[in-house]
C-alpha atoms as an extended CHARMM CRD file, in Angstrom:
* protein
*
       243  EXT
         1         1  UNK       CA              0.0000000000        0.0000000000        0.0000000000  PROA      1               0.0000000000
         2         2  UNK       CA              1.2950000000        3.4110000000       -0.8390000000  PROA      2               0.0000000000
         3         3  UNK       CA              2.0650000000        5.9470000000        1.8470000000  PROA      3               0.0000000000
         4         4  UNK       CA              2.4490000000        9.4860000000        2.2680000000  PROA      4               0.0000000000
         5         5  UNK       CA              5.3080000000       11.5390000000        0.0410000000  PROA      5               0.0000000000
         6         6  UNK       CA              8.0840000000       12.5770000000        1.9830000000  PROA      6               0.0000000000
         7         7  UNK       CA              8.0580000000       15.9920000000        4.0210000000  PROA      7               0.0000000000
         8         8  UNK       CA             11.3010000000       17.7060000000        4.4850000000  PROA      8               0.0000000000
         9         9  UNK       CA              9.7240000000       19.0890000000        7.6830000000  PROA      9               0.0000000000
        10        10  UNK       CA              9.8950000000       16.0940000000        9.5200000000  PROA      10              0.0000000000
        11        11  UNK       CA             13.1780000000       14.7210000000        8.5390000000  PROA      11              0.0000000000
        12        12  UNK       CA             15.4430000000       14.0340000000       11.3770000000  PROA      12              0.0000000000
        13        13  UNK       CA             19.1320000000       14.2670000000       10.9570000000  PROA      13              0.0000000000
        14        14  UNK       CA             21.6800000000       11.2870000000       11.7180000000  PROA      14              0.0000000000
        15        15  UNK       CA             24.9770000000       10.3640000000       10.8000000000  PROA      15              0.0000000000
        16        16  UNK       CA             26.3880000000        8.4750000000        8.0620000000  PROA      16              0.0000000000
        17        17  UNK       CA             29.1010000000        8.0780000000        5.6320000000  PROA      17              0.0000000000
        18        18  UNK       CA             28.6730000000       10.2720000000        2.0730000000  PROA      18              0.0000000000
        19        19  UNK       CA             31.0790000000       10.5530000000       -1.0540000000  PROA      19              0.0000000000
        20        20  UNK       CA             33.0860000000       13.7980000000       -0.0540000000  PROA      20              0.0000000000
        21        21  UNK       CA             31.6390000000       16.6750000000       -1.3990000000  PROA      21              0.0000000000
        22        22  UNK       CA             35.4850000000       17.7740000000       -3.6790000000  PROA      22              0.0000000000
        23        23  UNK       CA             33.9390000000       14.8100000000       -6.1600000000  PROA      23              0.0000000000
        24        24  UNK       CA             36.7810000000       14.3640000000       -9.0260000000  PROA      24              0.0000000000
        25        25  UNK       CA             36.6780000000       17.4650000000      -11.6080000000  PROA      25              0.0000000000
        26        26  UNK       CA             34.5960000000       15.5620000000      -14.6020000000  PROA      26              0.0000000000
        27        27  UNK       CA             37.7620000000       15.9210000000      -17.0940000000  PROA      27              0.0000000000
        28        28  UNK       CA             39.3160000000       13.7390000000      -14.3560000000  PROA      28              0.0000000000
        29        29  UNK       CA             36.8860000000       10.6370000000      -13.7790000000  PROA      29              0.0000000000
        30        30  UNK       CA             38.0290000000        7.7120000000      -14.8590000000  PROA      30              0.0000000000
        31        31  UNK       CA             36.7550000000        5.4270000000      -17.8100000000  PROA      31              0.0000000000
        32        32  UNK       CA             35.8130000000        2.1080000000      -16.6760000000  PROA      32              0.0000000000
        33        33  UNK       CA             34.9880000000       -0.7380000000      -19.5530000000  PROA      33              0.0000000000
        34        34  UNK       CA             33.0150000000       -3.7580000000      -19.3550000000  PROA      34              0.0000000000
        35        35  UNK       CA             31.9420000000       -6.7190000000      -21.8790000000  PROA      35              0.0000000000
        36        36  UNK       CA             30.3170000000       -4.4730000000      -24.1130000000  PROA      36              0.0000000000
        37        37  UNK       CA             30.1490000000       -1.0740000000      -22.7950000000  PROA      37              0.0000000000
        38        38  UNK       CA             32.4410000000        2.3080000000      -21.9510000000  PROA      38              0.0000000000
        39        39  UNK       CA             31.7610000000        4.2090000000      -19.0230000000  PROA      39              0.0000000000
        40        40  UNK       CA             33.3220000000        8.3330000000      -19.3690000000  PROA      40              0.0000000000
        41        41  UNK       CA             32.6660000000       11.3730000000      -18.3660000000  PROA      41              0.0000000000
        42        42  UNK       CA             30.2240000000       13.3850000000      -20.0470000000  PROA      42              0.0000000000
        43        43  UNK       CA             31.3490000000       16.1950000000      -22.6480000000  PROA      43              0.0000000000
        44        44  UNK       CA             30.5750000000       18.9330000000      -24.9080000000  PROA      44              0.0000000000
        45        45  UNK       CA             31.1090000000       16.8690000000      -27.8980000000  PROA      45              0.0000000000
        46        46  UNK       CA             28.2180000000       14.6960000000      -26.3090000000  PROA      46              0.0000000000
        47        47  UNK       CA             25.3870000000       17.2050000000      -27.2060000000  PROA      47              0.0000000000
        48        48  UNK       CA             24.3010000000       15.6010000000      -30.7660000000  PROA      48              0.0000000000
        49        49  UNK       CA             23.6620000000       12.1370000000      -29.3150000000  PROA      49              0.0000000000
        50        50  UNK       CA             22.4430000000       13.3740000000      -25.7620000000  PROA      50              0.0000000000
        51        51  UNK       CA             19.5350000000       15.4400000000      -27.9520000000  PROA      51              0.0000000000
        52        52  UNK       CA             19.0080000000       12.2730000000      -29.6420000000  PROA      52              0.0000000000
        53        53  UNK       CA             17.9570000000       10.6320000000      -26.6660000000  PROA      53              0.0000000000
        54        54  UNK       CA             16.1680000000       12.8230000000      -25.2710000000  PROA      54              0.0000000000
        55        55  UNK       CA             13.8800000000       13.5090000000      -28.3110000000  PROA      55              0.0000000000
        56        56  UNK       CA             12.8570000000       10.1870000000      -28.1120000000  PROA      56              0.0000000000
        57        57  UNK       CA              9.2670000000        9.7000000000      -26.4260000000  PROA      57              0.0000000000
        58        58  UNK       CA              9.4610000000        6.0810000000      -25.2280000000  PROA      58              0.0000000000
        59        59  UNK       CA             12.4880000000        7.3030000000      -22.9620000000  PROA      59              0.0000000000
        60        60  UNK       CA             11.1630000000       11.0350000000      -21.4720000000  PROA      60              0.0000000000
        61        61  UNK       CA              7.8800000000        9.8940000000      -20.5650000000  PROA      61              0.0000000000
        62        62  UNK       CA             10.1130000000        7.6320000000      -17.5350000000  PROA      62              0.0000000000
        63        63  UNK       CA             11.8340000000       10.3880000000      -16.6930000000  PROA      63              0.0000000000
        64        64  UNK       CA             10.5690000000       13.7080000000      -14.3100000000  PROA      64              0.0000000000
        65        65  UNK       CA             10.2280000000       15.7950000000      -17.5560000000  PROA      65              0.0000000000
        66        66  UNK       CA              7.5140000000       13.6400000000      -19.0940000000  PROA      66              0.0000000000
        67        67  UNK       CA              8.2440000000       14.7200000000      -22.6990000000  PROA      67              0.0000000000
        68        68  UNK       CA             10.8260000000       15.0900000000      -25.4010000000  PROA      68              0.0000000000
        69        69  UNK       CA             13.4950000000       18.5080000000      -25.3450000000  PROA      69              0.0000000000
        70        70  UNK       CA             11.7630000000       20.4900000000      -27.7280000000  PROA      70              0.0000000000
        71        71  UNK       CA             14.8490000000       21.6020000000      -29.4800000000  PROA      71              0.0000000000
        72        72  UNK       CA             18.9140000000       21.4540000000      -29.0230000000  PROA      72              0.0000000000
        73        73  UNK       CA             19.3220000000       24.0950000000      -27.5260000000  PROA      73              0.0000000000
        74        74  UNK       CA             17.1370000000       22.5660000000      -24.5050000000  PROA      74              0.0000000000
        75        75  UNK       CA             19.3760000000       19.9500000000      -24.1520000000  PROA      75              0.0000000000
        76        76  UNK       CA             22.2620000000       21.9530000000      -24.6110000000  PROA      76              0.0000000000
        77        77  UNK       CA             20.9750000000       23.7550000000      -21.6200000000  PROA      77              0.0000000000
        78        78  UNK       CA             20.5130000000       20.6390000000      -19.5260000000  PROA      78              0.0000000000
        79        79  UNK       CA             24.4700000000       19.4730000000      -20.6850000000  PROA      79              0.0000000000
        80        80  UNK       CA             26.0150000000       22.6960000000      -19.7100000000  PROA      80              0.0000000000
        81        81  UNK       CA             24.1450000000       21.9220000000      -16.2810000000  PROA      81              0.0000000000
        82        82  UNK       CA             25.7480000000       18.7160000000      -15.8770000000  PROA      82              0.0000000000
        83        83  UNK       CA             29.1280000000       19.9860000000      -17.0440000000  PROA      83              0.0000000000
        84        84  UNK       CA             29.1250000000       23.1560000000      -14.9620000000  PROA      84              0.0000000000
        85        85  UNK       CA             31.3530000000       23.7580000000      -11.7940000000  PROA      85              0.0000000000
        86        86  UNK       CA             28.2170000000       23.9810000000       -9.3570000000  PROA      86              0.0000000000
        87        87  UNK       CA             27.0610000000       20.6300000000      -10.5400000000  PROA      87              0.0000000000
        88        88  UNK       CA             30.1800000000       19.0990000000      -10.5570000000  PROA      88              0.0000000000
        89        89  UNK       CA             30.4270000000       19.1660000000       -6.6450000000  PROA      89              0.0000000000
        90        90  UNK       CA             26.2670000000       17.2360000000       -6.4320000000  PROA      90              0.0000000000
        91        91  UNK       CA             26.3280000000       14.9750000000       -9.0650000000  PROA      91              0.0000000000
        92        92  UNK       CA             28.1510000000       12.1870000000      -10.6570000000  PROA      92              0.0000000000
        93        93  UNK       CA             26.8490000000       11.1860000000      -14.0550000000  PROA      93              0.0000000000
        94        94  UNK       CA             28.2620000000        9.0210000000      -17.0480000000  PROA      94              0.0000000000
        95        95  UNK       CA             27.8800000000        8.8080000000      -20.6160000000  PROA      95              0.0000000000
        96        96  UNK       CA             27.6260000000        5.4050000000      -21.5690000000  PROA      96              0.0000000000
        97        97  UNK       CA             28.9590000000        4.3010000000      -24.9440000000  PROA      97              0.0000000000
        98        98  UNK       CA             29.4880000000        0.7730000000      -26.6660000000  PROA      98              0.0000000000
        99        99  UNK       CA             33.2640000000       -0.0800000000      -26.7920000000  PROA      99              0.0000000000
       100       100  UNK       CA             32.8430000000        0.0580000000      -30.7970000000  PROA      100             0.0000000000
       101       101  UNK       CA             32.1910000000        3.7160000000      -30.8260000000  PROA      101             0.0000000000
       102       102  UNK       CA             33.1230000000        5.2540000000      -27.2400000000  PROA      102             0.0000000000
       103       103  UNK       CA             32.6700000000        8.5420000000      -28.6560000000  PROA      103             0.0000000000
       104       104  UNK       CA             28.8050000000        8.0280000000      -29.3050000000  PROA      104             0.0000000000
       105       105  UNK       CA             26.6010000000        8.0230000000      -25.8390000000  PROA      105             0.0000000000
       106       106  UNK       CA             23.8810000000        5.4920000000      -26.0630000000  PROA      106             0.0000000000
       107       107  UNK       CA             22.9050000000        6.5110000000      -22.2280000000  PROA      107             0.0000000000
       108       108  UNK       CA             23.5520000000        8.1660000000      -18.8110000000  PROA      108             0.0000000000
       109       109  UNK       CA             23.7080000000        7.1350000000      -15.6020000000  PROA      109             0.0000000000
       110       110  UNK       CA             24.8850000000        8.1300000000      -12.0820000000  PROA      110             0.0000000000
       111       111  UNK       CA             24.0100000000        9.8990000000       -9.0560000000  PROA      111             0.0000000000
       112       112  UNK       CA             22.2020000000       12.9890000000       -9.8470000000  PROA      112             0.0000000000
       113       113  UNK       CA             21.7320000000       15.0040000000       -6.7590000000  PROA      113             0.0000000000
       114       114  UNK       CA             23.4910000000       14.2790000000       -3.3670000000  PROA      114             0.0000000000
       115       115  UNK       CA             20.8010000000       14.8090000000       -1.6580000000  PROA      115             0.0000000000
       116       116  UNK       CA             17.4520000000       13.2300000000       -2.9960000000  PROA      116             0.0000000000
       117       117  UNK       CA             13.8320000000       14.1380000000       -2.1450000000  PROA      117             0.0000000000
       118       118  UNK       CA             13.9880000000       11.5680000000        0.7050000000  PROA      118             0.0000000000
       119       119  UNK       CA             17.3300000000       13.3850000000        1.8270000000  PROA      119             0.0000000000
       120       120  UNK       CA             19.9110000000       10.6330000000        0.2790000000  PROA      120             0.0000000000
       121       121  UNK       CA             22.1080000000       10.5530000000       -3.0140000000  PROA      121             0.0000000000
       122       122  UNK       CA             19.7690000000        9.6160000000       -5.7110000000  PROA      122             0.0000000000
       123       123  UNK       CA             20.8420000000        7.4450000000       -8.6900000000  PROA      123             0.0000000000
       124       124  UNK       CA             19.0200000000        8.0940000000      -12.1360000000  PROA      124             0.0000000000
       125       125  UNK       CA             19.2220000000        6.5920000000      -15.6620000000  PROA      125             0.0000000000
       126       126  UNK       CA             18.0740000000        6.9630000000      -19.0450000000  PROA      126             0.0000000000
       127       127  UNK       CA             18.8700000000        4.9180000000      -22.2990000000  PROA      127             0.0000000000
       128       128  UNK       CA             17.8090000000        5.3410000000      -26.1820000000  PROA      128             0.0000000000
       129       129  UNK       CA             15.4600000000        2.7010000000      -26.4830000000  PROA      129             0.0000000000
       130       130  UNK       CA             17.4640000000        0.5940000000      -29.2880000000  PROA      130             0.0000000000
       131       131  UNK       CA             19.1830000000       -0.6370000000      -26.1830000000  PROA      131             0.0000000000
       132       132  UNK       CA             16.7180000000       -1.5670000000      -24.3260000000  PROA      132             0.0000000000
       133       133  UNK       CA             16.0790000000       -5.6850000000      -23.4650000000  PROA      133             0.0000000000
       134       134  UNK       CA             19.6310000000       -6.3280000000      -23.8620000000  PROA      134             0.0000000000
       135       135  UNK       CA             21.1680000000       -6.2730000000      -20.5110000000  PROA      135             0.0000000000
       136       136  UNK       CA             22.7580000000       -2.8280000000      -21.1330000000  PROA      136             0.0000000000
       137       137  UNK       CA             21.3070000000       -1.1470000000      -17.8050000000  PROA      137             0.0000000000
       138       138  UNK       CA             21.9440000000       -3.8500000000      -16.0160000000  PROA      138             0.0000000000
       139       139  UNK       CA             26.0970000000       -3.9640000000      -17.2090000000  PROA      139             0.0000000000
       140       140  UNK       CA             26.2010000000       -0.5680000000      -17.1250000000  PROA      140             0.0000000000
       141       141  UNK       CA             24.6530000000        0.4460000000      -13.2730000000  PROA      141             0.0000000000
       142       142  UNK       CA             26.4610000000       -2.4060000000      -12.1340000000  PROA      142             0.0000000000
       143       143  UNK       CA             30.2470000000       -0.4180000000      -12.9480000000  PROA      143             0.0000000000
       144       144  UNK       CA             28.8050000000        2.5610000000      -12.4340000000  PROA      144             0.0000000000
       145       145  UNK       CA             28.3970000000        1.4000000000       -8.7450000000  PROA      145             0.0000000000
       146       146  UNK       CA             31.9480000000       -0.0310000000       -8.7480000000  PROA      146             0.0000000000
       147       147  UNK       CA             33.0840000000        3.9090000000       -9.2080000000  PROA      147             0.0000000000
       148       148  UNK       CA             30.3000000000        5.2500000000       -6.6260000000  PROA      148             0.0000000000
       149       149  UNK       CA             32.1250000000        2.6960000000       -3.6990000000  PROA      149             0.0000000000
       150       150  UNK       CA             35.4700000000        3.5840000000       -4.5150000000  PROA      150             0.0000000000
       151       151  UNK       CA             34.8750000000        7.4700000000       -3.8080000000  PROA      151             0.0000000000
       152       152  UNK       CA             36.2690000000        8.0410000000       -0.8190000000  PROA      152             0.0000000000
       153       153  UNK       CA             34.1110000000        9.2040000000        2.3730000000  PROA      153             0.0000000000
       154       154  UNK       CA             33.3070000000       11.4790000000        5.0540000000  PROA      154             0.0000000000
       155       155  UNK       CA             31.2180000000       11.0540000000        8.1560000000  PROA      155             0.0000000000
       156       156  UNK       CA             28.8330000000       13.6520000000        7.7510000000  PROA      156             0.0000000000
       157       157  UNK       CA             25.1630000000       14.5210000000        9.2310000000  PROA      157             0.0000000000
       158       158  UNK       CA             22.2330000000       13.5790000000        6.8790000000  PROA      158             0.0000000000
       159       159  UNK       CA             18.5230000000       14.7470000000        6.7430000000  PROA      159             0.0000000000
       160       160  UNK       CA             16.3650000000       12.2440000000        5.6840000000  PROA      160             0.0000000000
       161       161  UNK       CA             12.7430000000       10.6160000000        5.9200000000  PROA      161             0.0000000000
       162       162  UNK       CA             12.8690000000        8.2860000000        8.5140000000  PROA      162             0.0000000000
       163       163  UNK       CA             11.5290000000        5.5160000000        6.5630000000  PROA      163             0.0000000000
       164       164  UNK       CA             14.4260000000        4.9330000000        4.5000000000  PROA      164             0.0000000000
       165       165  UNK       CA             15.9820000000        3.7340000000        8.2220000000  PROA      165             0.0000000000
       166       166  UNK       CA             13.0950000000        0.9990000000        8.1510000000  PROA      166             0.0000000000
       167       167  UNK       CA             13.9470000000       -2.5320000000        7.5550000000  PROA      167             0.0000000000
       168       168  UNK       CA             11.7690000000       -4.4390000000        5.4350000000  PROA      168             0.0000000000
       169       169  UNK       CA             10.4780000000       -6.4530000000        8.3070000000  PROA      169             0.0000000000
       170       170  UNK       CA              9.0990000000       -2.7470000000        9.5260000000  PROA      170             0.0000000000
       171       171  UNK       CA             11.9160000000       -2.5680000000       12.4490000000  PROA      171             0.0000000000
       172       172  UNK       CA             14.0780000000        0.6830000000       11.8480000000  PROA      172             0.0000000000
       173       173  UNK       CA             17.6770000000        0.3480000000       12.1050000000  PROA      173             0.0000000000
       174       174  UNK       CA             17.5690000000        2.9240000000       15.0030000000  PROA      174             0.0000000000
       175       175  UNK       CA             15.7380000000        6.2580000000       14.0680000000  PROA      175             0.0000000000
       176       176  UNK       CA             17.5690000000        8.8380000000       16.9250000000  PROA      176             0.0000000000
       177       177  UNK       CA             18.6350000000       11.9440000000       16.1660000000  PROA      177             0.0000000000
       178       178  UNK       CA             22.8540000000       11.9430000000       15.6990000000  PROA      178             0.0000000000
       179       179  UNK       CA             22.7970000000        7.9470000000       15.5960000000  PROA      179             0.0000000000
       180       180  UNK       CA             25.5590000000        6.7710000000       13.0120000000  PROA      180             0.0000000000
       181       181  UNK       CA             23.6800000000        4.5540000000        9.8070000000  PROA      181             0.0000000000
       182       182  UNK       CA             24.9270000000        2.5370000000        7.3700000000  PROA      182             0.0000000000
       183       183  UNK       CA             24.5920000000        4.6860000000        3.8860000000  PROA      183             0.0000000000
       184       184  UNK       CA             21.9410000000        4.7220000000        1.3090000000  PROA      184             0.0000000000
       185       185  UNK       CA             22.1130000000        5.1110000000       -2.5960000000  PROA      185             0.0000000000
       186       186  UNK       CA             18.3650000000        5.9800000000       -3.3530000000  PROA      186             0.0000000000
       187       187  UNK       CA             16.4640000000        4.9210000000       -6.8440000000  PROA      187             0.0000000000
       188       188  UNK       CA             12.7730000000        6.0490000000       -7.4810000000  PROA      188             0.0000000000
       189       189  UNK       CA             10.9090000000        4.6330000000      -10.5010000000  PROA      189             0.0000000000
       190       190  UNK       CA              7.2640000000        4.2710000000      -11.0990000000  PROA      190             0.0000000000
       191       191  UNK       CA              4.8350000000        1.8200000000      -10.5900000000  PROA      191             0.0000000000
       192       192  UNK       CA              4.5420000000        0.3620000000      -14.0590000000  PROA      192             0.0000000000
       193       193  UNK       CA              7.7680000000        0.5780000000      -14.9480000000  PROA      193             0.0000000000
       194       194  UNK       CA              8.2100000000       -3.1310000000      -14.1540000000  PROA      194             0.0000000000
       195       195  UNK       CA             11.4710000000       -3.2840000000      -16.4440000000  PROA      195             0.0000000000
       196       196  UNK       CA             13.2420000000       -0.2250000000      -14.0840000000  PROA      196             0.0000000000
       197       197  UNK       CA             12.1620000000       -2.3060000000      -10.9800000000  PROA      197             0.0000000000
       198       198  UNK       CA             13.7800000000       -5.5570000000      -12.2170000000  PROA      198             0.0000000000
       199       199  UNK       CA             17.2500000000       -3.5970000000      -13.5540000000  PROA      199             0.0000000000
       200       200  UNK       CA             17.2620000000       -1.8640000000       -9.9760000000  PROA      200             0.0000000000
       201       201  UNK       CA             16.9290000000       -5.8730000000       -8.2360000000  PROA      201             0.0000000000
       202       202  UNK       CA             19.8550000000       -7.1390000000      -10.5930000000  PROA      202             0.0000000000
       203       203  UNK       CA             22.0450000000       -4.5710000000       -9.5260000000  PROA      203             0.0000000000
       204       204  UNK       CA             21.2190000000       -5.1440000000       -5.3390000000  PROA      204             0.0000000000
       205       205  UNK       CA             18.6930000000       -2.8200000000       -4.9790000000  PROA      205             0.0000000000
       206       206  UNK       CA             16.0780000000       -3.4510000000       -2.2590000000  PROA      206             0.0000000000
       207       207  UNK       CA             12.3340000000       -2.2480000000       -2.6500000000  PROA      207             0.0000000000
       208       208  UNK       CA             11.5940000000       -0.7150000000        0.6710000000  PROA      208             0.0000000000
       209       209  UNK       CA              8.6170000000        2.1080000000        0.2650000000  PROA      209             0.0000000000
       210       210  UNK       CA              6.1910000000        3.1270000000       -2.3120000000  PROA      210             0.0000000000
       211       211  UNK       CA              4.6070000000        6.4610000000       -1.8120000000  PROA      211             0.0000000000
       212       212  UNK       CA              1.9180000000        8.6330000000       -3.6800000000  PROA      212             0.0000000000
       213       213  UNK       CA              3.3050000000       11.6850000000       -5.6110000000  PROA      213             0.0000000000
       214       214  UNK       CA              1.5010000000       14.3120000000       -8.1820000000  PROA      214             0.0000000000
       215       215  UNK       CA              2.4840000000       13.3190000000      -11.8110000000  PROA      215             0.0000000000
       216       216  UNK       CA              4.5610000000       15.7440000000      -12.7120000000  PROA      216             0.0000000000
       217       217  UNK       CA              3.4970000000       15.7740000000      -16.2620000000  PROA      217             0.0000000000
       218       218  UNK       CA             -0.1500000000       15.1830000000      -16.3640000000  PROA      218             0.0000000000
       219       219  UNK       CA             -2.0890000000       14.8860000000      -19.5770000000  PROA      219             0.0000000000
       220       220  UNK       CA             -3.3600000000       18.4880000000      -20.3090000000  PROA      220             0.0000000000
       221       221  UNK       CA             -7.0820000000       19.2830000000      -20.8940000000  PROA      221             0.0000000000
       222       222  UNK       CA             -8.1660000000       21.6440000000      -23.7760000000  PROA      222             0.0000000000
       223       223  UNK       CA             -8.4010000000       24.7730000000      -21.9390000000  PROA      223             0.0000000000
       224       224  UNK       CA             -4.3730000000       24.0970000000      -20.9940000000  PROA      224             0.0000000000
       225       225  UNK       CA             -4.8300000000       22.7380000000      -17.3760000000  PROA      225             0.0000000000
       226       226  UNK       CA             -3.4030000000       19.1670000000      -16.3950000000  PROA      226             0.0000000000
       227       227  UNK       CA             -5.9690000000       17.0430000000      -14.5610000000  PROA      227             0.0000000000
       228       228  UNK       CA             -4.2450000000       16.5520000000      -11.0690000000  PROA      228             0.0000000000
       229       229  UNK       CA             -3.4900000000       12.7860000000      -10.8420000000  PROA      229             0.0000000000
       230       230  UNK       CA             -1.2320000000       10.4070000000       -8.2770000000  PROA      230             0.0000000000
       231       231  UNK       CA              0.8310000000        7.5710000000       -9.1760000000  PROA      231             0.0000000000
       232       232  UNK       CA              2.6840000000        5.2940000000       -7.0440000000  PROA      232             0.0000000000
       233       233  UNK       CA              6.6200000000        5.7340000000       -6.9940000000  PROA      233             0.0000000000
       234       234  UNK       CA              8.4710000000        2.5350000000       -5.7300000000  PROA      234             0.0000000000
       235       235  UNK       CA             11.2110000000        3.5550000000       -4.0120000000  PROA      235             0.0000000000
       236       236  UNK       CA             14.5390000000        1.7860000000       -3.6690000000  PROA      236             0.0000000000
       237       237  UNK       CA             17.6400000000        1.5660000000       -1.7740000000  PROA      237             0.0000000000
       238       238  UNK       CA             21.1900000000        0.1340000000       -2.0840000000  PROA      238             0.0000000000
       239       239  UNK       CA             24.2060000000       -0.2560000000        0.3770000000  PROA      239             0.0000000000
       240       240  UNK       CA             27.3360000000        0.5620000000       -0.4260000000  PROA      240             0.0000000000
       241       241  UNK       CA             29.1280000000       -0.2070000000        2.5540000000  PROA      241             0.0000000000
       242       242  UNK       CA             27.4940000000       -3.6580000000        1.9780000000  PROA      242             0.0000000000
       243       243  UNK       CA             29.3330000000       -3.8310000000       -1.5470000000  PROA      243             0.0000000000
C-alpha cells in the first residue's frame, strides 16, 4: 500500500558516511569498460547524441520531464548543467557508450543530486530505447556502482525521511537523532515501470517504500490545465558499505 510523500519538515538528521563533497573534476573521472560497454565522463562533444535521446518519447515519458526537449538548444541547456562547476560538486553522471564507438553516448547514468527528495544521493538513468532488453542497464549500473564505492568518504550529518531507516520487516535500524547509519544510494521509478524495478533488483537494490506523488506531467485538458493525478513511486535503496 502506498504511503504518504516525503516531508522535508519532519526529517530528522543522523549520521552516516557520504562521497566527499570535492567529487573528481569531470575531465578527471576515470573510464571504466566492461563486456560491451564504456563508461566516461560526459562532454561537450556529447550534445548531438544526448539530444538524440532525449527527443525520443518512449524514454522522457520515464523520466521527471515527461516529454521530449523540444529543441537542441534545450538539451544543450541541460548538458552545460551537468558539465558546470556547481554541478560538478552534487552529481556524478556518465555517458555510456558501446566499446565500438566510445565517442557516441547510447545513455547516462549516475548519481544525480546528493541529496534526494527523501534526503539521500539519488541514482538516475536513461537509455535510447534501441538498447533496451539487452542487458545494457543492467552492465552498465552495475560499474557505475563499482566507481560510486570507490569514492572516498566522510562522516557527515544527513537529513532524511525516517523511513528509509526501516527494515523491510518494519523494524528501523535505530531512528535517533545523531545515531551513526549505514549509507543509502536511493532509486525512485514508477509503478509500471516493471522493467526499471527488475534492472534496480539485478544490480542489489532493495524495494523498501512506495509512496503517492503528483504526476509531474499530467495529460493536459483543452483549456491548458493538467488534470491533477497520483501515481505510485516505488522507491529503492542500495548499500554501499554492503558492496
Amino acid at each position: 500500500m502506498a504511503e504518504a510523500a516525503p516531508v522535508p519538515d519532519s526529517f530528522i538528521t543522523v549520521r552516516s558516511t557520504l562521497p566527499c563533497f570535492s567529487l573528481p573534476l569531470i575531465p578527471e573521472r576515470p573510464w571504466v569498460t566492461t563486456e560491451r560497454l564504456v563508461l566516461r565522463p560526459l562532454a561537450a562533444s556529447d550534445l548531438e547524441a544526448l539530444h538524440e535521446l532525449r527527443t525520443q518519447p518512449e524514454v522522457m515519458i520515464w523520466t521527471s520531464a515527461g516529454k521530449p526537449d523540444s529543441s537542441q538548444a534545450e538539451t544543450k541547456a541541460k548538458l552545460d548543467g551537468i558539465l558546470s562547476d556547481e554541478e560538478n560538486q552534487r552529481s556524478f553522471n556518465y555517458a555510456i557508450c558501446f566499446k565500438e564507438d566510445p565517442s557516441k553516448l547510447i545513455g547516462i547514468c549516475g548519481c544525480w543530486r546528493l541529496s534526494s527528495g527523501l534526503g539521500w544521493p539519488e541514482l538516475g538513468y536513461m537509455f535510447r530505447k534501441e538498447a533496451w532488453g539487452q542487458g545494457i542497464a543492467t552492465e552498465s549500473l552495475k560499474a557505475w556502482l563499482g566507481l560510486w564505492n570507490a569514492l572516498p568518504r566522510q562522516v557527515v550529518g544527513v537529513k532524511c525521511d525516517e523511513r528509509t531507516l526501516r527494515g523491510l520487516d518494519g523494524i528501523y535500524e535505530n531512528k535517533e537523532e545523531g545515531v551513526l547509519v549505514e549509507e543509502r544510494l536511493i532509486a525512485l521509478t514508477t509503478d509500471n515501470n516493471g522493467g526499471s524495478k527488475n534492472i534496480l533488483k539485478k544490480c542489489g537494490f532493495e524495494h523498501f517504500l512506495t509512496w503517492k506523488d503528483r504526476d509531474s506531467h499530467p495529460n493536459e485538458s483543452e483549456d491548458g490545465k493538467g488534470e491533477e493525478v497520483w501515481i505510485d513511486l516505488p522507491t529503492f535503496r542500495y548499500f554501499p558499505g554492503r558492496n
